[in-house]
Amino acid sequence: MTEQDVRAALCKVLNSEKPKLWAVDYRFLGDAIDSLDHAAFVLSLQEDYGVTVSDDVLEELDTVANVVAFANRAGG
Amino acid sequence: MTATSAFAASVTAKVGVGRIAGYIPPGRVKVADIAPGFGVGPDFIANKTGFVELARRAPNEDTSQLAMAAVRKLEAVDPGVIERAQLLIVITQNPDGFGLPQVSSRVAAALGMRKRLAAFDMGLGCSGWVYGIATGLALMEAQGLDDGILVTADPYSKVVSSDDRDTAMLFGDAASATALTRRNPAWRLGQCVFGTDGDKAGALEVLADRKLIMNGRGVFEFSATRIPVALEETLSRNGIAWSDVDRVILHQGSRYIVDTIAKRIDQVAKTPFGAAAYGNTVSSSIPLMLESEAHQGYRCILTAGFGVGLSWAAAPLFSLGDA
């Protein structure tokens, strides 16, 4: 999974182009993304990229860079 | 079966769904008053949970009183239904006291219903209304009963902690009563789709302290993935297409989940959210919506309930014309 993939997923969930402008280390969780949109974002990662996200790593998925790193570890 | 034959099959003397009445107690919690304590703003209330106010029962108003109020409202629009009823089903997981005796027995006695009454409770949450009509109509058909009443009454204020961010801004108290009848029913129940994923039941659970816990992400993923599939299966089982469906009435879990499912089935315009004024009323959410939606001239309404269990049920209602 690439940064572009993550940004595309975020844009789709938020119905906005703003995630394309976010720095890779911008903490969007709790700032630009609430818990419901984050749940939808995580679901899209699972459905579109085949990664499995357990509840205990959920809060790690808070920046573009961290999502890419997680997906690479998880094999997505 | 083609769409045409699905509708044609409805002109039979079988039992079906009659009038529906809801009871929403007048008490209210204004979500804007409690939201700041959870760090939640007006945008989240309006566009995410969707619940502006949560209905609350009075302190002396127990589950059976909510149920009776709904049945009395049904009696007002369907006079004689209490006297005629041979069957009474109450859907609840929050009964009076400790659940013994069953709520249906309390309601039957208080309303002076006949002693030759089949009365029982069913322990289901948000899928309960669909399970209830399917169970009630099948039992009536098999046993030759002509009239029944399905009640939903599940006041979650009994189990919601006011300091729990995951649940305190969601649930409202209410009840409904649905007439099941052989005499001039308004709706024929089509083929249903049922499901249960007990492996994920921990996502909605009342613990030993009698407090509800909810894994919001778990419930969201379950709803967003299971229900679109169940709705498509329901269309297939009934030989109909989305173009045959006039309205999709989903369990009103939140605006976000209703909108998410609506987008996934590509039926946004047909899938309303209508619970802003009273909250997620669990098994009462579908009948509360149908109380008004059922009188709009629709020929087919597709319903789906989903939640506690994790359980789901989807069912089409086909209009039988003016009842």
mmCIF file of C-alpha atoms in Angstrom:
data_model
loop_
_atom_site.group_PDB
_atom_site.id
_atom_site.type_symbol
_atom_site.label_atom_id
_atom_site.label_comp_id
_atom_site.label_asym_id
_atom_site.label_seq_id
_atom_site.Cartn_x
_atom_site.Cartn_y
_atom_site.Cartn_z
ATOM 1 C CA MET A 1 0.000 0.000 0.000
ATOM 2 C CA THR A 2 1.329 3.434 -0.958
ATOM 3 C CA GLU A 3 0.800 6.911 0.439
ATOM 4 C CA GLN A 4 -1.367 7.591 -2.578
ATOM 5 C CA ASP A 5 -3.530 4.587 -1.772
ATOM 6 C CA VAL A 6 -4.026 5.807 1.793
ATOM 7 C CA ARG A 7 -4.852 9.327 0.672
ATOM 8 C CA ALA A 8 -7.314 7.973 -1.892
ATOM 9 C CA ALA A 9 -9.064 5.935 0.790
ATOM 10 C CA LEU A 10 -9.235 8.956 3.084
ATOM 11 C CA CYS A 11 -10.591 11.166 0.294
ATOM 12 C CA LYS A 12 -13.301 8.619 -0.440
ATOM 13 C CA VAL A 13 -14.407 8.334 3.176
ATOM 14 C CA LEU A 14 -14.381 12.090 3.786
ATOM 15 C CA ASN A 15 -15.748 12.932 0.335
ATOM 16 C CA SER A 16 -13.039 15.590 0.176
ATOM 17 C CA GLU A 17 -9.714 16.213 -1.592
ATOM 18 C CA LYS A 18 -8.079 17.646 1.536
ATOM 19 C CA PRO A 19 -6.207 14.435 2.505
ATOM 20 C CA LYS A 20 -4.075 14.879 -0.630
ATOM 21 C CA LEU A 21 -2.561 17.953 1.044
ATOM 22 C CA TRP A 22 -1.897 16.402 4.442
ATOM 23 C CA ALA A 23 1.705 15.853 5.537
ATOM 24 C CA VAL A 24 2.574 12.195 5.957
ATOM 25 C CA ASP A 25 2.970 12.696 9.709
ATOM 26 C CA TYR A 26 -0.197 14.800 10.223
ATOM 27 C CA ARG A 27 -2.280 13.152 12.949
ATOM 28 C CA PHE A 28 -5.714 13.111 11.347
ATOM 29 C CA LEU A 29 -7.376 10.808 13.890
ATOM 30 C CA GLY A 30 -9.355 12.902 16.338
ATOM 31 C CA ASP A 31 -8.625 16.081 14.398
ATOM 32 C CA ALA A 32 -9.805 15.792 10.791
ATOM 33 C CA ILE A 33 -11.352 12.342 11.241
ATOM 34 C CA ASP A 34 -13.799 11.313 13.951
ATOM 35 C CA SER A 35 -14.294 7.782 15.218
ATOM 36 C CA LEU A 36 -17.054 6.932 12.722
ATOM 37 C CA ASP A 37 -15.126 8.090 9.662
ATOM 38 C CA HIS A 38 -12.067 6.294 11.011
ATOM 39 C CA ALA A 39 -14.072 3.071 11.284
ATOM 40 C CA ALA A 40 -15.178 3.508 7.670
ATOM 41 C CA PHE A 41 -11.588 4.226 6.617
ATOM 42 C CA VAL A 42 -10.308 1.098 8.356
ATOM 43 C CA LEU A 43 -13.080 -0.955 6.764
ATOM 44 C CA SER A 44 -12.018 0.309 3.338
ATOM 45 C CA LEU A 45 -8.411 -0.731 4.063
ATOM 46 C CA GLN A 46 -9.603 -4.210 4.949
ATOM 47 C CA GLU A 47 -11.934 -4.566 1.983
ATOM 48 C CA ASP A 48 -9.762 -2.964 -0.690
ATOM 49 C CA TYR A 49 -6.280 -4.032 0.414
ATOM 50 C CA GLY A 50 -6.896 -7.245 2.310
ATOM 51 C CA VAL A 51 -5.254 -6.180 5.553
ATOM 52 C CA THR A 52 -6.658 -7.295 8.892
ATOM 53 C CA VAL A 53 -6.911 -4.579 11.533
ATOM 54 C CA SER A 54 -7.480 -5.669 15.116
ATOM 55 C CA ASP A 55 -8.950 -3.319 17.719
ATOM 56 C CA ASP A 56 -5.655 -3.063 19.609
ATOM 57 C CA VAL A 57 -3.805 -1.451 16.669
ATOM 58 C CA LEU A 58 -6.664 0.825 15.631
ATOM 59 C CA GLU A 59 -5.256 3.990 17.189
ATOM 60 C CA GLU A 60 -1.907 3.419 15.492
ATOM 61 C CA LEU A 61 -3.587 4.197 12.182
ATOM 62 C CA ASP A 62 -3.483 7.922 12.805
ATOM 63 C CA THR A 63 -1.194 9.299 10.082
ATOM 64 C CA VAL A 64 -0.613 8.495 6.421
ATOM 65 C CA ALA A 65 2.901 7.294 7.230
ATOM 66 C CA ASN A 66 1.738 5.068 10.073
ATOM 67 C CA VAL A 67 -0.981 3.499 7.925
ATOM 68 C CA VAL A 68 1.519 2.695 5.169
ATOM 69 C CA ALA A 69 3.937 1.238 7.705
ATOM 70 C CA PHE A 70 1.220 -0.868 9.289
ATOM 71 C CA ALA A 71 -0.025 -2.134 5.932
ATOM 72 C CA ASN A 72 3.482 -3.131 4.904
ATOM 73 C CA ARG A 73 3.951 -5.044 8.162
ATOM 74 C CA ALA A 74 0.563 -6.656 7.731
ATOM 75 C CA GLY A 75 1.283 -7.614 4.143
ATOM 76 C CA GLY A 76 -1.343 -5.391 2.561
ATOM 77 C CA MET B 1 -40.622 -15.869 -9.281
ATOM 78 C CA THR B 2 -40.895 -12.673 -11.310
ATOM 79 C CA ALA B 3 -41.684 -9.311 -9.782
ATOM 80 C CA THR B 4 -45.178 -9.486 -11.219
ATOM 81 C CA SER B 5 -45.925 -12.877 -9.730
ATOM 82 C CA ALA B 6 -44.494 -11.784 -6.381
ATOM 83 C CA PHE B 7 -47.084 -9.055 -6.211
ATOM 84 C CA ALA B 8 -49.856 -11.257 -7.608
ATOM 85 C CA ALA B 9 -49.259 -13.858 -4.930
ATOM 86 C CA SER B 10 -50.277 -11.310 -2.359
ATOM 87 C CA VAL B 11 -53.994 -11.533 -3.167
ATOM 88 C CA THR B 12 -54.666 -14.456 -0.854
ATOM 89 C CA ALA B 13 -56.525 -14.918 2.417
ATOM 90 C CA LYS B 14 -53.332 -15.442 4.319
ATOM 91 C CA VAL B 15 -52.371 -13.534 7.426
ATOM 92 C CA GLY B 16 -50.422 -10.329 6.986
ATOM 93 C CA VAL B 17 -49.349 -7.130 8.663
ATOM 94 C CA GLY B 18 -52.071 -4.662 9.601
ATOM 95 C CA ARG B 19 -51.921 -1.301 11.335
ATOM 96 C CA ILE B 20 -48.833 -0.167 13.198
ATOM 97 C CA ALA B 21 -48.759 2.219 16.155
ATOM 98 C CA GLY B 22 -45.826 3.655 18.033
ATOM 99 C CA TYR B 23 -45.532 5.093 21.509
ATOM 100 C CA ILE B 24 -42.716 7.516 22.256
ATOM 101 C CA PRO B 25 -42.720 8.738 25.850
ATOM 102 C CA PRO B 26 -42.640 12.546 26.177
ATOM 103 C CA GLY B 27 -39.448 12.757 28.256
ATOM 104 C CA ARG B 28 -36.343 13.869 26.363
ATOM 105 C CA VAL B 29 -32.589 14.125 26.798
ATOM 106 C CA LYS B 30 -31.189 16.869 24.564
ATOM 107 C CA VAL B 31 -27.987 15.480 23.088
ATOM 108 C CA ALA B 32 -26.500 18.969 22.750
ATOM 109 C CA ASP B 33 -26.664 19.243 26.546
ATOM 110 C CA ILE B 34 -24.570 16.116 27.172
ATOM 111 C CA ALA B 35 -22.346 16.102 24.063
ATOM 112 C CA PRO B 36 -19.777 18.650 25.303
ATOM 113 C CA GLY B 37 -18.905 16.290 28.136
ATOM 114 C CA PHE B 38 -17.860 13.759 25.515
ATOM 115 C CA GLY B 39 -15.992 16.288 23.380
ATOM 116 C CA VAL B 40 -18.632 16.118 20.669
ATOM 117 C CA GLY B 41 -19.899 19.087 18.687
ATOM 118 C CA PRO B 42 -23.082 19.947 16.783
ATOM 119 C CA ASP B 43 -21.723 18.664 13.458
ATOM 120 C CA PHE B 44 -21.174 15.187 14.878
ATOM 121 C CA ILE B 45 -24.708 15.165 16.290
ATOM 122 C CA ALA B 46 -26.326 16.385 13.084
ATOM 123 C CA ASN B 47 -24.357 14.378 10.551
ATOM 124 C CA LYS B 48 -23.000 11.328 12.340
ATOM 125 C CA THR B 49 -25.208 9.995 15.110
ATOM 126 C CA GLY B 50 -28.144 12.030 13.782
ATOM 127 C CA PHE B 51 -29.898 11.974 17.134
ATOM 128 C CA VAL B 52 -30.838 15.438 18.382
ATOM 129 C CA GLU B 53 -33.007 14.193 21.247
ATOM 130 C CA LEU B 54 -33.352 10.854 23.023
ATOM 131 C CA ALA B 55 -36.774 9.778 24.274
ATOM 132 C CA ARG B 56 -36.936 8.825 27.952
ATOM 133 C CA ARG B 57 -39.563 6.881 29.853
ATOM 134 C CA ALA B 58 -40.904 8.362 33.065
ATOM 135 C CA PRO B 59 -39.359 7.004 36.286
ATOM 136 C CA ASN B 60 -42.463 4.923 37.029
ATOM 137 C CA GLU B 61 -42.892 3.767 33.431
ATOM 138 C CA ASP B 62 -41.600 0.224 33.097
ATOM 139 C CA THR B 63 -41.317 -1.917 29.981
ATOM 140 C CA SER B 64 -44.841 -3.293 30.281
ATOM 141 C CA GLN B 65 -46.267 0.237 30.599
ATOM 142 C CA LEU B 66 -44.494 1.263 27.398
ATOM 143 C CA ALA B 67 -45.868 -1.859 25.715
ATOM 144 C CA MET B 68 -49.401 -1.179 26.955
ATOM 145 C CA ALA B 69 -49.253 2.414 25.756
ATOM 146 C CA ALA B 70 -48.319 1.217 22.278
ATOM 147 C CA VAL B 71 -51.103 -1.386 22.233
ATOM 148 C CA ARG B 72 -53.629 1.241 23.345
ATOM 149 C CA LYS B 73 -52.492 3.454 20.466
ATOM 150 C CA LEU B 74 -52.975 0.492 18.134
ATOM 151 C CA GLU B 75 -56.466 0.000 19.546
ATOM 152 C CA ALA B 76 -57.227 3.638 18.729
ATOM 153 C CA VAL B 77 -56.482 3.122 15.035
ATOM 154 C CA ASP B 78 -57.692 -0.491 14.865
ATOM 155 C CA PRO B 79 -60.669 -0.699 17.236
ATOM 156 C CA GLY B 80 -61.275 -4.129 18.741
ATOM 157 C CA VAL B 81 -57.765 -5.420 18.132
ATOM 158 C CA ILE B 82 -57.154 -6.058 21.850
ATOM 159 C CA GLU B 83 -60.325 -8.108 22.189
ATOM 160 C CA ARG B 84 -59.722 -10.025 18.962
ATOM 161 C CA ALA B 85 -56.084 -10.922 19.555
ATOM 162 C CA GLN B 86 -55.323 -14.625 19.977
ATOM 163 C CA LEU B 87 -51.574 -14.050 19.987
ATOM 164 C CA LEU B 88 -49.354 -11.537 21.771
ATOM 165 C CA ILE B 89 -45.606 -11.413 21.225
ATOM 166 C CA VAL B 90 -43.410 -8.916 23.066
ATOM 167 C CA ILE B 91 -39.887 -8.292 21.801
ATOM 168 C CA THR B 92 -37.673 -7.162 24.669
ATOM 169 C CA GLN B 93 -34.362 -7.807 26.385
ATOM 170 C CA ASN B 94 -35.095 -5.360 29.174
ATOM 171 C CA PRO B 95 -38.261 -6.673 30.806
ATOM 172 C CA ASP B 96 -39.920 -5.507 34.010
ATOM 173 C CA GLY B 97 -38.094 -6.583 37.129
ATOM 174 C CA PHE B 98 -35.980 -9.660 36.492
ATOM 175 C CA GLY B 99 -38.015 -10.910 33.538
ATOM 176 C CA LEU B 100 -40.248 -13.294 35.432
ATOM 177 C CA PRO B 101 -43.126 -13.188 34.721
ATOM 178 C CA GLN B 102 -42.769 -12.336 31.080
ATOM 179 C CA VAL B 103 -43.836 -8.893 29.866
ATOM 180 C CA SER B 104 -46.456 -10.380 27.533
ATOM 181 C CA SER B 105 -48.267 -11.912 30.508
ATOM 182 C CA ARG B 106 -48.252 -8.599 32.368
ATOM 183 C CA VAL B 107 -49.568 -6.752 29.317
ATOM 184 C CA ALA B 108 -52.277 -9.323 28.625
ATOM 185 C CA ALA B 109 -53.567 -9.115 32.180
ATOM 186 C CA ALA B 110 -53.466 -5.347 32.403
ATOM 187 C CA LEU B 111 -55.302 -4.922 29.113
ATOM 188 C CA GLY B 112 -57.914 -7.577 29.942
ATOM 189 C CA MET B 113 -57.028 -9.761 26.989
ATOM 190 C CA ARG B 114 -58.611 -13.190 26.579
ATOM 191 C CA LYS B 115 -57.242 -16.126 28.591
ATOM 192 C CA ARG B 116 -57.111 -18.301 25.464
ATOM 193 C CA LEU B 117 -54.151 -16.212 24.368
ATOM 194 C CA ALA B 118 -50.798 -17.410 23.085
ATOM 195 C CA ALA B 119 -48.486 -14.909 24.767
ATOM 196 C CA PHE B 120 -44.720 -14.973 24.938
ATOM 197 C CA ASP B 121 -41.647 -12.763 24.933
ATOM 198 C CA MET B 122 -38.819 -12.960 22.414
ATOM 199 C CA GLY B 123 -35.321 -11.932 23.439
ATOM 200 C CA LEU B 124 -33.932 -10.061 20.477
ATOM 201 C CA GLY B 125 -32.564 -6.569 19.957
ATOM 202 C CA CYS B 126 -32.592 -4.496 16.797
ATOM 203 C CA SER B 127 -33.499 -7.405 14.498
ATOM 204 C CA GLY B 128 -36.501 -8.224 16.690
ATOM 205 C CA TRP B 129 -39.353 -6.645 14.742
ATOM 206 C CA VAL B 130 -38.550 -8.552 11.552
ATOM 207 C CA TYR B 131 -38.108 -11.812 13.476
ATOM 208 C CA GLY B 132 -41.325 -11.027 15.310
ATOM 209 C CA ILE B 133 -43.537 -10.584 12.273
ATOM 210 C CA ALA B 134 -42.027 -13.662 10.624
ATOM 211 C CA THR B 135 -42.561 -15.765 13.764
ATOM 212 C CA GLY B 136 -46.013 -14.396 14.520
ATOM 213 C CA LEU B 137 -47.390 -14.745 11.007
ATOM 214 C CA ALA B 138 -45.978 -18.271 10.628
ATOM 215 C CA LEU B 139 -47.447 -19.362 13.950
ATOM 216 C CA MET B 140 -50.829 -17.866 13.089
ATOM 217 C CA GLU B 141 -50.842 -19.506 9.676
ATOM 218 C CA ALA B 142 -49.864 -22.904 11.072
ATOM 219 C CA GLN B 143 -52.387 -22.779 13.915
ATOM 220 C CA GLY B 144 -55.256 -21.082 12.120
ATOM 221 C CA LEU B 145 -55.249 -17.945 14.239
ATOM 222 C CA ASP B 146 -56.839 -14.823 12.803
ATOM 223 C CA ASP B 147 -55.521 -11.958 14.919
ATOM 224 C CA GLY B 148 -52.372 -11.181 16.835
ATOM 225 C CA ILE B 149 -50.335 -8.275 18.155
ATOM 226 C CA LEU B 150 -46.571 -7.906 17.954
ATOM 227 C CA VAL B 151 -45.119 -5.491 20.506
ATOM 228 C CA THR B 152 -41.604 -4.095 20.700
ATOM 229 C CA ALA B 153 -40.562 -2.459 23.980
ATOM 230 C CA ASP B 154 -36.912 -2.339 24.940
ATOM 231 C CA PRO B 155 -36.019 0.730 27.033
ATOM 232 C CA TYR B 156 -32.246 0.908 26.907
ATOM 233 C CA SER B 157 -32.234 3.721 29.452
ATOM 234 C CA LYS B 158 -32.300 0.833 31.940
ATOM 235 C CA VAL B 159 -28.826 -0.291 30.872
ATOM 236 C CA VAL B 160 -27.088 2.741 29.363
ATOM 237 C CA SER B 161 -24.530 4.545 31.528
ATOM 238 C CA SER B 162 -24.862 8.299 31.301
ATOM 239 C CA ASP B 163 -21.058 8.601 31.301
ATOM 240 C CA ASP B 164 -20.416 6.092 28.499
ATOM 241 C CA ARG B 165 -19.436 7.969 25.329
ATOM 242 C CA ASP B 166 -20.177 4.950 23.114
ATOM 243 C CA THR B 167 -23.844 4.643 24.090
ATOM 244 C CA ALA B 168 -25.084 7.661 26.068
ATOM 245 C CA MET B 169 -25.810 9.758 22.964
ATOM 246 C CA LEU B 170 -27.579 7.044 20.982
ATOM 247 C CA PHE B 171 -30.426 5.217 22.613
ATOM 248 C CA GLY B 172 -34.021 6.314 23.175
ATOM 249 C CA ASP B 173 -36.980 4.622 24.848
ATOM 250 C CA ALA B 174 -40.083 3.731 22.839
ATOM 251 C CA ALA B 175 -42.494 0.931 22.015
ATOM 252 C CA SER B 176 -44.583 -0.196 19.086
ATOM 253 C CA ALA B 177 -47.565 -2.426 18.410
ATOM 254 C CA THR B 178 -48.198 -4.121 15.074
ATOM 255 C CA ALA B 179 -51.421 -5.879 14.172
ATOM 256 C CA LEU B 180 -51.015 -9.300 12.579
ATOM 257 C CA THR B 181 -54.273 -10.240 10.946
ATOM 258 C CA ARG B 182 -56.130 -12.377 8.463
ATOM 259 C CA ARG B 183 -58.905 -9.819 8.059
ATOM 260 C CA ASN B 184 -57.955 -7.291 5.436
ATOM 261 C CA PRO B 185 -54.204 -7.018 6.110
ATOM 262 C CA ALA B 186 -52.320 -4.097 4.607
ATOM 263 C CA TRP B 187 -49.059 -5.899 3.885
ATOM 264 C CA ARG B 188 -47.992 -9.372 2.873
ATOM 265 C CA LEU B 189 -44.676 -10.553 4.251
ATOM 266 C CA GLY B 190 -42.355 -11.930 1.590
ATOM 267 C CA GLN B 191 -39.459 -14.333 1.951
ATOM 268 C CA CYS B 192 -37.042 -13.213 4.661
ATOM 269 C CA VAL B 193 -33.301 -13.538 5.112
ATOM 270 C CA PHE B 194 -32.018 -14.266 8.616
ATOM 271 C CA GLY B 195 -28.532 -14.438 10.070
ATOM 272 C CA THR B 196 -26.596 -14.654 13.315
ATOM 273 C CA ASP B 197 -22.883 -14.220 13.997
ATOM 274 C CA GLY B 198 -22.535 -15.206 17.629
ATOM 275 C CA ASP B 199 -18.743 -15.038 17.393
ATOM 276 C CA LYS B 200 -19.104 -11.253 17.404
ATOM 277 C CA ALA B 201 -21.833 -11.015 20.030
ATOM 278 C CA GLY B 202 -19.462 -9.256 22.424
ATOM 279 C CA ALA B 203 -19.783 -6.095 20.334
ATOM 280 C CA LEU B 204 -23.104 -5.402 22.107
ATOM 281 C CA GLU B 205 -23.421 -6.831 25.566
ATOM 282 C CA VAL B 206 -24.910 -6.081 28.965
ATOM 283 C CA LEU B 207 -22.407 -7.001 31.655
ATOM 284 C CA ALA B 208 -22.914 -8.190 35.216
ATOM 285 C CA ASP B 209 -23.277 -4.611 36.444
ATOM 286 C CA ARG B 210 -26.347 -4.295 34.172
ATOM 287 C CA LYS B 211 -24.560 -1.787 31.971
ATOM 288 C CA LEU B 212 -24.426 -1.904 28.202
ATOM 289 C CA ILE B 213 -21.095 -1.909 26.405
ATOM 290 C CA MET B 214 -20.784 -1.413 22.659
ATOM 291 C CA ASN B 215 -17.832 -1.821 20.333
ATOM 292 C CA GLY B 216 -18.831 0.847 17.851
ATOM 293 C CA ARG B 217 -16.316 -0.230 15.239
ATOM 294 C CA GLY B 218 -17.445 -3.847 15.486
ATOM 295 C CA VAL B 219 -21.111 -2.956 15.110
ATOM 296 C CA PHE B 220 -20.315 -0.608 12.224
ATOM 297 C CA GLU B 221 -18.315 -3.205 10.292
ATOM 298 C CA PHE B 222 -20.978 -5.844 10.904
ATOM 299 C CA SER B 223 -23.751 -3.531 9.709
ATOM 300 C CA ALA B 224 -21.869 -2.145 6.710
ATOM 301 C CA THR B 225 -20.854 -5.566 5.416
ATOM 302 C CA ARG B 226 -23.686 -7.945 6.369
ATOM 303 C CA ILE B 227 -26.764 -5.850 5.642
ATOM 304 C CA PRO B 228 -26.128 -4.893 2.004
ATOM 305 C CA VAL B 229 -25.568 -8.578 1.250
ATOM 306 C CA ALA B 230 -28.714 -9.572 3.157
ATOM 307 C CA LEU B 231 -30.773 -6.997 1.256
ATOM 308 C CA GLU B 232 -29.496 -8.269 -2.088
ATOM 309 C CA GLU B 233 -30.290 -11.846 -0.999
ATOM 310 C CA THR B 234 -33.776 -10.737 -0.033
ATOM 311 C CA LEU B 235 -34.383 -9.286 -3.480
ATOM 312 C CA SER B 236 -33.187 -12.534 -5.033
ATOM 313 C CA ARG B 237 -35.318 -14.725 -2.750
ATOM 314 C CA ASN B 238 -38.404 -12.752 -3.728
ATOM 315 C CA GLY B 239 -37.640 -12.470 -7.430
ATOM 316 C CA ILE B 240 -37.664 -8.699 -7.383
ATOM 317 C CA ALA B 241 -35.234 -5.926 -8.310
ATOM 318 C CA TRP B 242 -34.344 -2.610 -6.713
ATOM 319 C CA SER B 243 -36.709 -0.964 -9.198
ATOM 320 C CA ASP B 244 -39.588 -2.859 -7.535
ATOM 321 C CA VAL B 245 -38.686 -1.450 -4.100
ATOM 322 C CA ASP B 246 -40.230 1.902 -3.197
ATOM 323 C CA ARG B 247 -38.647 2.337 0.223
ATOM 324 C CA VAL B 248 -35.871 0.786 2.282
ATOM 325 C CA ILE B 249 -36.540 1.040 6.001
ATOM 326 C CA LEU B 250 -33.464 0.107 7.983
ATOM 327 C CA HIS B 251 -32.986 -0.158 11.711
ATOM 328 C CA GLN B 252 -32.226 3.410 12.746
ATOM 329 C CA GLY B 253 -28.943 2.655 14.496
ATOM 330 C CA SER B 254 -27.522 6.066 13.609
ATOM 331 C CA ARG B 255 -27.617 8.414 10.656
ATOM 332 C CA TYR B 256 -24.099 7.301 9.749
ATOM 333 C CA ILE B 257 -24.913 3.618 9.535
ATOM 334 C CA VAL B 258 -28.168 4.207 7.643
ATOM 335 C CA ASP B 259 -26.357 6.452 5.162
ATOM 336 C CA THR B 260 -23.453 4.008 4.837
ATOM 337 C CA ILE B 261 -25.735 1.089 3.992
ATOM 338 C CA ALA B 262 -27.809 3.275 1.655
ATOM 339 C CA LYS B 263 -24.679 4.211 -0.298
ATOM 340 C CA ARG B 264 -23.486 0.620 -0.427
ATOM 341 C CA ILE B 265 -26.774 -0.565 -1.931
ATOM 342 C CA ASP B 266 -26.944 2.577 -4.111
ATOM 343 C CA GLN B 267 -30.414 3.447 -2.804
ATOM 344 C CA VAL B 268 -29.825 6.715 -0.978
ATOM 345 C CA ALA B 269 -33.037 8.400 -2.124
ATOM 346 C CA LYS B 270 -35.183 5.480 -0.965
ATOM 347 C CA THR B 271 -33.517 4.980 2.427
ATOM 348 C CA PRO B 272 -34.595 7.568 5.008
ATOM 349 C CA PHE B 273 -33.208 8.367 8.424
ATOM 350 C CA GLY B 274 -36.080 9.510 10.622
ATOM 351 C CA ALA B 275 -35.122 9.022 14.252
ATOM 352 C CA ALA B 276 -33.500 12.395 14.997
ATOM 353 C CA ALA B 277 -36.203 13.367 17.475
ATOM 354 C CA TYR B 278 -36.132 10.255 19.653
ATOM 355 C CA GLY B 279 -32.957 8.168 19.157
ATOM 356 C CA ASN B 280 -32.098 4.552 18.458
ATOM 357 C CA THR B 281 -35.097 2.698 19.850
ATOM 358 C CA VAL B 282 -33.724 -0.812 19.175
ATOM 359 C CA SER B 283 -36.498 -3.181 17.976
ATOM 360 C CA SER B 284 -38.989 -0.310 17.789
ATOM 361 C CA SER B 285 -37.030 1.663 15.201
ATOM 362 C CA ILE B 286 -38.459 -0.032 12.100
ATOM 363 C CA PRO B 287 -42.143 0.008 13.166
ATOM 364 C CA LEU B 288 -41.832 3.637 14.294
ATOM 365 C CA MET B 289 -40.692 4.504 10.781
ATOM 366 C CA LEU B 290 -43.384 2.330 9.203
ATOM 367 C CA GLU B 291 -46.118 3.998 11.232
ATOM 368 C CA SER B 292 -45.943 6.863 8.744
ATOM 369 C CA GLU B 293 -44.119 5.274 5.807
ATOM 370 C CA ALA B 294 -46.727 2.535 5.463
ATOM 371 C CA HIS B 295 -49.358 5.083 4.431
ATOM 372 C CA GLN B 296 -47.508 6.711 1.539
ATOM 373 C CA GLY B 297 -48.869 4.467 -1.199
ATOM 374 C CA TYR B 298 -45.752 2.333 -1.549
ATOM 375 C CA ARG B 299 -46.127 -1.096 -3.153
ATOM 376 C CA CYS B 300 -43.003 -2.672 -1.684
ATOM 377 C CA ILE B 301 -41.020 -1.709 1.400
ATOM 378 C CA LEU B 302 -37.804 -3.546 2.137
ATOM 379 C CA THR B 303 -36.918 -3.710 5.831
ATOM 380 C CA ALA B 304 -33.797 -4.821 7.692
ATOM 381 C CA GLY B 305 -33.081 -5.052 11.393
ATOM 382 C CA PHE B 306 -29.595 -5.719 12.746
ATOM 383 C CA GLY B 307 -27.737 -5.534 16.021
ATOM 384 C CA VAL B 308 -27.537 -7.503 19.278
ATOM 385 C CA GLY B 309 -26.402 -11.053 18.686
ATOM 386 C CA LEU B 310 -24.991 -10.101 16.279
ATOM 387 C CA SER B 311 -28.266 -10.825 14.552
ATOM 388 C CA TRP B 312 -29.868 -9.623 11.381
ATOM 389 C CA ALA B 313 -33.110 -10.105 9.462
ATOM 390 C CA ALA B 314 -34.347 -8.597 6.221
ATOM 391 C CA ALA B 315 -37.860 -8.786 4.843
ATOM 392 C CA PRO B 316 -39.954 -7.263 2.081
ATOM 393 C CA LEU B 317 -43.491 -6.067 2.727
ATOM 394 C CA PHE B 318 -45.787 -6.122 -0.303
ATOM 395 C CA SER B 319 -48.815 -3.843 -0.275
ATOM 396 C CA LEU B 320 -52.206 -5.515 -0.420
ATOM 397 C CA GLY B 321 -53.941 -2.261 -1.282
ATOM 398 C CA ASP B 322 -56.199 -0.224 0.963
ATOM 399 C CA ALA B 323 -56.724 -2.071 4.218
#
